[in-house]
Amino acid sequence: MITLQKNGTLWLDTDGNPIHAHGGHILQHEGYYYWYGEDRRENIYVSVYRSRDLVSWEFRGHCLTTESKTESYRVRTDLKLYQKTDDGIRKVNIERPKVLYNEKTKLFVMWAHYENGLDYHDARACIATCETPDGAFTYRGSFNPYGNMSRDCTLFVDEAGDAYFASASRDNADLAVYRLTEDYMNVDAQVNTLFQGEFREAPAYFYRPENQKYYLLSSYCTGWNPNQGKFSVSDSMDGRWSIPDLFGDETTYRSQPSFVLPYKKANGETEYLYFADRWGGGGELYFTSSYIVLPIRFRDNGDAYIDWCENCVIED
Ligand code: GAL
């Protein structure tokens, strides 16, 4: 049985410091959960924490900062990691970082949303890589996949082992879904364009073997303010997806999806944990942002829902 940290509060790491892992993602690797997410302090972009139990989180490093090493590769990208202005260095925006491990290249590959720090019009994907899960990542640059705008994003590996990157495109009106190349370093096909004109963002996929369905959670597009979450279901990543249906209450319990973690319990069952941000807002308020984790429940027809719990207990 695990009792998660209290929902809607500032979660602390094992040193007693607030966890800065917003808009993040958890990767399971060799017995650890690695939690990557946004850290907006000083020159930091992404921090990483690790845990064996999802309760105590050890800070492992600032894995992407303005000082990160940059290195180009075969895809033409923009390697700029900060702006030089008359007042000195100005950060760009790197949001919603997600990380997968690539078995072929033995690299941890991060994809995120890049904006130039001056305006919000670049709408690019960006990539960074590392040989270890919690080392200093090398920045490989930003680009627009097939020229598309690319904002809120996620990564996901399907049952066939293919990896996908999905991101809000066309000024957030649609969600573009791309299959990745085998090395996860580029998109190799746009396999779907979902929710035309519905302005869904904060995408989070998971697969549920019980009914062999893929699920996609998303929020509506209202900046830092929470709104009604929705879920959609499909038989495959490139197939037909159901019309988004209500998930949670009208503010999704004041949260916005960051990712879903399938958690294997000791009894062999899987809990699908909805990880979300309760944003404090922009600027300094960002630092009062907290997290929500709720077990996803399913109705007999497969519909997904969540109920609020403050101190969530996962029974084995
Ligand atoms: C949200 C988005 C967040 C952040 C915020 C800034 O819509 O999901 O990741 O970009 O806007 O306003």
mmCIF file of C-alpha atoms in Angstrom, residues 7-307:
data_model
loop_
_atom_site.group_PDB
_atom_site.id
_atom_site.type_symbol
_atom_site.label_atom_id
_atom_site.label_comp_id
_atom_site.label_asym_id
_atom_site.label_seq_id
_atom_site.Cartn_x
_atom_site.Cartn_y
_atom_site.Cartn_z
ATOM 1 C CA ASN A 7 -2.934 16.351 -3.321
ATOM 2 C CA GLY A 8 -2.885 20.065 -4.050
ATOM 3 C CA THR A 9 0.034 20.840 -1.736
ATOM 4 C CA LEU A 10 3.661 21.624 -2.536
ATOM 5 C CA TRP A 11 5.330 18.230 -2.741
ATOM 6 C CA LEU A 12 8.745 17.966 -1.107
ATOM 7 C CA ASP A 13 11.840 15.993 -2.078
ATOM 8 C CA THR A 14 13.913 13.988 0.416
ATOM 9 C CA ASP A 15 15.927 17.150 1.271
ATOM 10 C CA GLY A 16 12.697 18.938 2.219
ATOM 11 C CA ASN A 17 12.731 21.220 -0.851
ATOM 12 C CA PRO A 18 9.704 21.745 -3.131
ATOM 13 C CA ILE A 19 9.736 19.408 -6.147
ATOM 14 C CA HIS A 20 10.123 21.380 -9.383
ATOM 15 C CA ALA A 21 8.824 18.941 -11.978
ATOM 16 C CA HIS A 22 5.845 20.663 -13.580
ATOM 17 C CA GLY A 23 4.223 19.657 -16.854
ATOM 18 C CA GLY A 24 6.395 16.604 -16.434
ATOM 19 C CA HIS A 25 6.684 12.914 -17.087
ATOM 20 C CA ILE A 26 7.784 9.757 -15.279
ATOM 21 C CA LEU A 27 10.069 7.216 -16.923
ATOM 22 C CA GLN A 28 10.605 3.811 -15.291
ATOM 23 C CA HIS A 29 14.147 2.563 -15.607
ATOM 24 C CA GLU A 30 16.040 -0.148 -13.715
ATOM 25 C CA GLY A 31 13.902 -0.107 -10.588
ATOM 26 C CA TYR A 32 13.461 3.643 -10.325
ATOM 27 C CA TYR A 33 10.802 6.115 -11.328
ATOM 28 C CA TYR A 34 12.488 9.178 -12.851
ATOM 29 C CA TRP A 35 10.330 12.279 -12.701
ATOM 30 C CA TYR A 36 11.314 15.028 -15.167
ATOM 31 C CA GLY A 37 9.616 18.388 -15.260
ATOM 32 C CA GLU A 38 9.806 22.128 -15.645
ATOM 33 C CA ASP A 39 11.914 24.048 -13.168
ATOM 34 C CA ARG A 40 11.796 27.809 -13.817
ATOM 35 C CA ARG A 41 14.290 28.920 -11.204
ATOM 36 C CA GLU A 42 17.403 30.875 -12.244
ATOM 37 C CA ASN A 43 18.993 29.313 -15.325
ATOM 38 C CA ILE A 44 17.191 25.972 -15.033
ATOM 39 C CA TYR A 45 14.770 24.450 -17.555
ATOM 40 C CA VAL A 46 14.305 20.821 -16.501
ATOM 41 C CA SER A 47 14.986 19.017 -13.227
ATOM 42 C CA VAL A 48 14.886 15.300 -12.502
ATOM 43 C CA TYR A 49 14.019 13.388 -9.319
ATOM 44 C CA ARG A 50 13.911 9.670 -8.681
ATOM 45 C CA SER A 51 11.970 7.378 -6.411
ATOM 46 C CA ARG A 52 11.402 3.684 -5.803
ATOM 47 C CA ASP A 53 7.939 4.124 -4.300
ATOM 48 C CA LEU A 54 6.376 7.284 -5.836
ATOM 49 C CA VAL A 55 6.337 8.816 -2.339
ATOM 50 C CA SER A 56 9.899 9.872 -1.472
ATOM 51 C CA TRP A 57 11.649 11.738 -4.276
ATOM 52 C CA GLU A 58 15.401 12.238 -4.372
ATOM 53 C CA PHE A 59 16.597 15.284 -6.311
ATOM 54 C CA ARG A 60 19.047 14.063 -8.989
ATOM 55 C CA GLY A 61 19.933 17.147 -10.977
ATOM 56 C CA HIS A 62 19.127 20.091 -13.183
ATOM 57 C CA CYS A 63 19.344 18.128 -16.400
ATOM 58 C CA LEU A 64 18.679 20.991 -18.830
ATOM 59 C CA THR A 65 19.741 24.613 -18.203
ATOM 60 C CA THR A 66 20.875 27.653 -20.189
ATOM 61 C CA GLU A 67 24.418 26.257 -19.788
ATOM 62 C CA SER A 68 23.679 22.824 -21.256
ATOM 63 C CA LYS A 69 26.007 21.538 -23.925
ATOM 64 C CA THR A 70 24.530 21.859 -27.415
ATOM 65 C CA GLU A 71 25.203 19.521 -30.320
ATOM 66 C CA SER A 72 23.704 19.429 -33.773
ATOM 67 C CA TYR A 73 22.710 16.231 -35.576
ATOM 68 C CA ARG A 74 21.377 15.213 -38.976
ATOM 69 C CA VAL A 75 18.098 17.136 -38.590
ATOM 70 C CA ARG A 76 18.503 20.882 -39.036
ATOM 71 C CA THR A 77 17.532 22.491 -35.727
ATOM 72 C CA ASP A 78 18.026 25.791 -33.940
ATOM 73 C CA LEU A 79 20.438 25.264 -31.033
ATOM 74 C CA LYS A 80 19.682 28.548 -29.264
ATOM 75 C CA LEU A 81 19.091 27.928 -25.552
ATOM 76 C CA TYR A 82 18.871 31.559 -24.431
ATOM 77 C CA GLN A 83 18.576 35.097 -25.810
ATOM 78 C CA LYS A 84 21.304 37.677 -25.438
ATOM 79 C CA THR A 85 19.705 41.048 -24.650
ATOM 80 C CA ASP A 86 21.098 44.413 -23.474
ATOM 81 C CA ASP A 87 20.228 43.329 -19.908
ATOM 82 C CA GLY A 88 22.152 40.073 -20.248
ATOM 83 C CA ILE A 89 20.928 36.544 -20.793
ATOM 84 C CA ARG A 90 17.222 35.921 -21.167
ATOM 85 C CA LYS A 91 15.810 32.418 -20.936
ATOM 86 C CA VAL A 92 13.771 30.795 -23.654
ATOM 87 C CA ASN A 93 10.745 28.692 -22.602
ATOM 88 C CA ILE A 94 11.086 24.934 -22.410
ATOM 89 C CA GLU A 95 7.848 23.334 -21.258
ATOM 90 C CA ARG A 96 6.299 19.919 -20.729
ATOM 91 C CA PRO A 97 9.488 17.815 -21.038
ATOM 92 C CA LYS A 98 8.944 14.073 -21.664
ATOM 93 C CA VAL A 99 11.663 11.411 -21.809
ATOM 94 C CA LEU A 100 11.898 7.949 -23.390
ATOM 95 C CA TYR A 101 14.778 5.492 -23.335
ATOM 96 C CA ASN A 102 15.849 4.290 -26.757
ATOM 97 C CA GLU A 103 17.077 0.686 -26.618
ATOM 98 C CA LYS A 104 18.891 0.902 -29.967
ATOM 99 C CA THR A 105 20.952 4.017 -29.320
ATOM 100 C CA LYS A 106 21.063 3.566 -25.515
ATOM 101 C CA LEU A 107 20.138 7.228 -25.211
ATOM 102 C CA PHE A 108 17.535 8.923 -23.044
ATOM 103 C CA VAL A 109 15.707 11.208 -25.453
ATOM 104 C CA MET A 110 13.784 14.238 -24.203
ATOM 105 C CA TRP A 111 11.146 16.050 -26.249
ATOM 106 C CA ALA A 112 9.599 19.317 -25.058
ATOM 107 C CA HIS A 113 7.859 22.495 -26.179
ATOM 108 C CA TYR A 114 10.113 25.424 -27.085
ATOM 109 C CA GLU A 115 9.285 29.139 -27.303
ATOM 110 C CA ASN A 116 11.912 31.840 -27.806
ATOM 111 C CA GLY A 117 11.295 33.688 -24.516
ATOM 112 C CA LEU A 118 10.380 36.935 -26.326
ATOM 113 C CA ASP A 119 7.000 35.972 -27.767
ATOM 114 C CA TYR A 120 4.908 32.791 -28.049
ATOM 115 C CA HIS A 121 4.983 32.383 -31.817
ATOM 116 C CA ASP A 122 7.809 29.902 -32.526
ATOM 117 C CA ALA A 123 5.728 26.943 -31.261
ATOM 118 C CA ARG A 124 8.444 24.344 -31.772
ATOM 119 C CA ALA A 125 9.385 20.907 -30.539
ATOM 120 C CA CYS A 126 12.853 20.584 -29.025
ATOM 121 C CA ILE A 127 15.068 17.595 -28.248
ATOM 122 C CA ALA A 128 17.820 16.790 -25.751
ATOM 123 C CA THR A 129 19.694 13.532 -25.141
ATOM 124 C CA CYS A 130 21.722 11.896 -22.389
ATOM 125 C CA GLU A 131 23.501 8.572 -21.840
ATOM 126 C CA THR A 132 22.111 8.278 -18.316
ATOM 127 C CA PRO A 133 18.596 9.024 -17.022
ATOM 128 C CA ASP A 134 19.685 11.751 -14.611
ATOM 129 C CA GLY A 135 22.861 13.194 -16.104
ATOM 130 C CA ALA A 136 23.409 16.500 -17.897
ATOM 131 C CA PHE A 137 21.389 16.354 -21.118
ATOM 132 C CA THR A 138 22.870 17.660 -24.371
ATOM 133 C CA TYR A 139 20.543 20.057 -26.181
ATOM 134 C CA ARG A 140 19.940 19.000 -29.801
ATOM 135 C CA GLY A 141 17.793 21.983 -30.798
ATOM 136 C CA SER A 142 14.266 23.058 -31.720
ATOM 137 C CA PHE A 143 12.251 22.742 -34.939
ATOM 138 C CA ASN A 144 8.717 22.731 -36.353
ATOM 139 C CA PRO A 145 7.783 19.151 -37.347
ATOM 140 C CA TYR A 146 6.862 19.301 -41.068
ATOM 141 C CA GLY A 147 6.635 23.058 -40.537
ATOM 142 C CA ASN A 148 3.746 22.637 -38.069
ATOM 143 C CA MET A 149 3.271 24.643 -34.908
ATOM 144 C CA SER A 150 3.998 22.424 -31.918
ATOM 145 C CA ARG A 151 3.033 23.427 -28.362
ATOM 146 C CA ASP A 152 1.735 21.286 -25.445
ATOM 147 C CA CYS A 153 3.149 17.847 -26.106
ATOM 148 C CA THR A 154 3.634 14.282 -24.968
ATOM 149 C CA LEU A 155 5.514 11.084 -25.835
ATOM 150 C CA PHE A 156 4.083 7.568 -25.835
ATOM 151 C CA VAL A 157 5.117 4.048 -26.886
ATOM 152 C CA ASP A 158 2.327 1.808 -28.215
ATOM 153 C CA GLU A 159 1.876 -1.960 -27.890
ATOM 154 C CA ALA A 160 3.796 -2.564 -31.147
ATOM 155 C CA GLY A 161 6.785 -0.705 -29.680
ATOM 156 C CA ASP A 162 6.439 2.366 -31.903
ATOM 157 C CA ALA A 163 7.020 5.730 -30.250
ATOM 158 C CA TYR A 164 4.837 8.764 -30.879
ATOM 159 C CA PHE A 165 5.049 12.493 -30.243
ATOM 160 C CA ALA A 166 1.767 14.403 -30.069
ATOM 161 C CA SER A 167 1.558 18.171 -29.864
ATOM 162 C CA ALA A 168 -0.959 20.977 -30.138
ATOM 163 C CA SER A 169 -0.725 22.458 -33.626
ATOM 164 C CA ARG A 170 -2.403 25.214 -35.691
ATOM 165 C CA ASP A 171 -2.411 27.642 -32.742
ATOM 166 C CA ASN A 172 -3.659 24.817 -30.501
ATOM 167 C CA ALA A 173 -6.779 24.173 -32.622
ATOM 168 C CA ASP A 174 -5.755 20.566 -33.459
ATOM 169 C CA LEU A 175 -3.534 17.884 -31.988
ATOM 170 C CA ALA A 176 -0.940 16.494 -34.404
ATOM 171 C CA VAL A 177 0.310 12.956 -33.754
ATOM 172 C CA TYR A 178 3.626 11.817 -35.202
ATOM 173 C CA ARG A 179 5.275 8.407 -35.208
ATOM 174 C CA LEU A 180 8.952 8.787 -34.333
ATOM 175 C CA THR A 181 11.944 7.389 -36.190
ATOM 176 C CA GLU A 182 13.545 4.307 -34.636
ATOM 177 C CA ASP A 183 16.146 6.443 -32.838
ATOM 178 C CA TYR A 184 13.418 8.796 -31.477
ATOM 179 C CA MET A 185 15.356 11.765 -32.898
ATOM 180 C CA ASN A 186 12.832 12.856 -35.501
ATOM 181 C CA VAL A 187 9.249 12.404 -36.642
ATOM 182 C CA ASP A 188 8.880 10.001 -39.576
ATOM 183 C CA ALA A 189 5.172 10.317 -40.306
ATOM 184 C CA GLN A 190 2.215 12.375 -39.189
ATOM 185 C CA VAL A 191 -0.190 9.554 -38.382
ATOM 186 C CA ASN A 192 -3.141 11.489 -37.043
ATOM 187 C CA THR A 193 -4.569 14.975 -36.618
ATOM 188 C CA LEU A 194 -7.085 14.888 -33.798
ATOM 189 C CA PHE A 195 -9.887 17.000 -32.415
ATOM 190 C CA GLN A 196 -10.036 19.520 -35.284
ATOM 191 C CA GLY A 197 -10.946 22.947 -33.927
ATOM 192 C CA GLU A 198 -11.495 21.676 -30.348
ATOM 193 C CA PHE A 199 -8.411 23.348 -28.829
ATOM 194 C CA ARG A 200 -7.369 20.389 -26.714
ATOM 195 C CA GLU A 201 -3.982 20.578 -25.016
ATOM 196 C CA ALA A 202 -1.953 18.971 -22.187
ATOM 197 C CA PRO A 203 -2.231 15.541 -23.918
ATOM 198 C CA ALA A 204 -1.548 12.351 -21.913
ATOM 199 C CA TYR A 205 -1.857 8.845 -23.383
ATOM 200 C CA PHE A 206 -2.098 5.431 -21.806
ATOM 201 C CA TYR A 207 -3.012 1.924 -22.901
ATOM 202 C CA ARG A 208 -5.366 -0.328 -20.953
ATOM 203 C CA PRO A 209 -4.916 -4.038 -21.806
ATOM 204 C CA GLU A 210 -8.145 -4.973 -19.961
ATOM 205 C CA ASN A 211 -10.207 -3.665 -22.899
ATOM 206 C CA GLN A 212 -7.327 -3.256 -25.372
ATOM 207 C CA LYS A 213 -7.952 0.462 -25.767
ATOM 208 C CA TYR A 214 -5.717 3.473 -26.047
ATOM 209 C CA TYR A 215 -6.819 6.469 -23.982
ATOM 210 C CA LEU A 216 -5.952 10.124 -24.438
ATOM 211 C CA LEU A 217 -6.618 12.704 -21.744
ATOM 212 C CA SER A 218 -6.497 16.398 -22.536
ATOM 213 C CA SER A 219 -7.533 19.785 -21.224
ATOM 214 C CA TYR A 220 -9.177 22.709 -22.958
ATOM 215 C CA CYS A 221 -6.979 25.671 -23.778
ATOM 216 C CA THR A 222 -7.266 28.301 -21.005
ATOM 217 C CA GLY A 223 -3.637 29.091 -20.096
ATOM 218 C CA TRP A 224 -2.898 28.576 -16.398
ATOM 219 C CA ASN A 225 -6.575 28.315 -15.465
ATOM 220 C CA PRO A 226 -7.987 24.818 -15.049
ATOM 221 C CA ASN A 227 -10.941 23.644 -17.132
ATOM 222 C CA GLN A 228 -12.984 20.545 -17.929
ATOM 223 C CA GLY A 229 -10.777 17.552 -18.695
ATOM 224 C CA LYS A 230 -11.837 15.090 -21.374
ATOM 225 C CA PHE A 231 -10.874 11.583 -22.456
ATOM 226 C CA SER A 232 -10.961 9.919 -25.813
ATOM 227 C CA VAL A 233 -10.539 6.241 -26.731
ATOM 228 C CA SER A 234 -9.213 4.325 -29.726
ATOM 229 C CA ASP A 235 -8.093 0.880 -30.888
ATOM 230 C CA SER A 236 -4.827 2.272 -32.229
ATOM 231 C CA MET A 237 -2.703 5.393 -32.245
ATOM 232 C CA ASP A 238 -3.396 6.073 -35.914
ATOM 233 C CA GLY A 239 -7.037 4.950 -35.867
ATOM 234 C CA ARG A 240 -10.334 6.695 -35.220
ATOM 235 C CA TRP A 241 -10.623 8.312 -31.794
ATOM 236 C CA SER A 242 -13.903 8.822 -29.949
ATOM 237 C CA ILE A 243 -15.281 12.323 -29.492
ATOM 238 C CA PRO A 244 -13.740 13.677 -26.256
ATOM 239 C CA ASP A 245 -16.003 12.986 -23.278
ATOM 240 C CA LEU A 246 -16.007 14.493 -19.774
ATOM 241 C CA PHE A 247 -13.250 13.506 -17.340
ATOM 242 C CA GLY A 248 -13.358 14.888 -13.781
ATOM 243 C CA ASP A 249 -15.431 17.921 -12.846
ATOM 244 C CA GLU A 250 -15.604 21.281 -14.638
ATOM 245 C CA THR A 251 -12.059 22.172 -13.514
ATOM 246 C CA THR A 252 -10.770 18.556 -13.411
ATOM 247 C CA TYR A 253 -10.435 19.155 -9.658
ATOM 248 C CA ARG A 254 -8.417 22.298 -10.417
ATOM 249 C CA SER A 255 -5.803 20.458 -12.414
ATOM 250 C CA GLN A 256 -4.351 20.029 -15.903
ATOM 251 C CA PRO A 257 -2.944 16.681 -17.140
ATOM 252 C CA SER A 258 0.803 16.149 -17.247
ATOM 253 C CA PHE A 259 0.957 12.347 -17.856
ATOM 254 C CA VAL A 260 -0.549 8.993 -16.866
ATOM 255 C CA LEU A 261 1.593 6.422 -15.061
ATOM 256 C CA PRO A 262 0.533 2.756 -15.269
ATOM 257 C CA TYR A 263 1.510 1.527 -11.794
ATOM 258 C CA LYS A 264 1.885 -2.250 -11.303
ATOM 259 C CA LYS A 265 0.632 -3.276 -7.893
ATOM 260 C CA ALA A 266 1.997 -6.192 -5.871
ATOM 261 C CA ASN A 267 -1.182 -8.172 -6.642
ATOM 262 C CA GLY A 268 -0.458 -7.920 -10.382
ATOM 263 C CA GLU A 269 -3.197 -5.389 -11.136
ATOM 264 C CA THR A 270 -2.423 -2.055 -12.731
ATOM 265 C CA GLU A 271 -3.514 1.328 -11.422
ATOM 266 C CA TYR A 272 -3.543 4.129 -13.981
ATOM 267 C CA LEU A 273 -2.399 7.211 -12.110
ATOM 268 C CA TYR A 274 -3.478 10.596 -13.410
ATOM 269 C CA PHE A 275 -0.606 13.017 -12.707
ATOM 270 C CA ALA A 276 -1.525 16.659 -13.132
ATOM 271 C CA ASP A 277 -0.434 20.166 -12.283
ATOM 272 C CA ARG A 278 -2.394 22.521 -10.112
ATOM 273 C CA TRP A 279 -0.768 25.632 -11.519
ATOM 274 C CA GLY A 280 -0.277 28.623 -9.261
ATOM 275 C CA GLY A 281 -0.251 30.831 -12.349
ATOM 276 C CA GLY A 282 2.548 32.536 -14.270
ATOM 277 C CA GLY A 283 5.526 34.497 -12.902
ATOM 278 C CA GLU A 284 6.253 34.040 -9.192
ATOM 279 C CA LEU A 285 2.926 32.255 -8.714
ATOM 280 C CA TYR A 286 4.362 29.425 -10.787
ATOM 281 C CA PHE A 287 6.471 28.494 -7.754
ATOM 282 C CA THR A 288 3.414 27.783 -5.636
ATOM 283 C CA SER A 289 2.232 25.258 -8.211
ATOM 284 C CA SER A 290 1.383 21.867 -6.800
ATOM 285 C CA TYR A 291 0.539 18.394 -8.031
ATOM 286 C CA ILE A 292 -2.518 16.190 -8.161
ATOM 287 C CA VAL A 293 -2.358 12.412 -8.519
ATOM 288 C CA LEU A 294 -5.615 10.464 -8.768
ATOM 289 C CA PRO A 295 -6.225 6.816 -9.664
ATOM 290 C CA ILE A 296 -8.264 6.585 -12.859
ATOM 291 C CA ARG A 297 -11.425 4.485 -12.569
ATOM 292 C CA PHE A 298 -13.306 2.777 -15.392
ATOM 293 C CA ARG A 299 -16.980 2.111 -15.961
ATOM 294 C CA ASP A 300 -18.177 -1.190 -17.434
ATOM 295 C CA ASN A 301 -18.286 0.377 -20.904
ATOM 296 C CA GLY A 302 -14.629 1.475 -20.560
ATOM 297 C CA ASP A 303 -15.315 5.161 -19.873
ATOM 298 C CA ALA A 304 -12.584 6.692 -17.698
ATOM 299 C CA TYR A 305 -13.274 8.891 -14.672
ATOM 300 C CA ILE A 306 -11.631 10.227 -11.512
ATOM 301 C CA ASP A 307 -12.942 10.974 -8.048
#
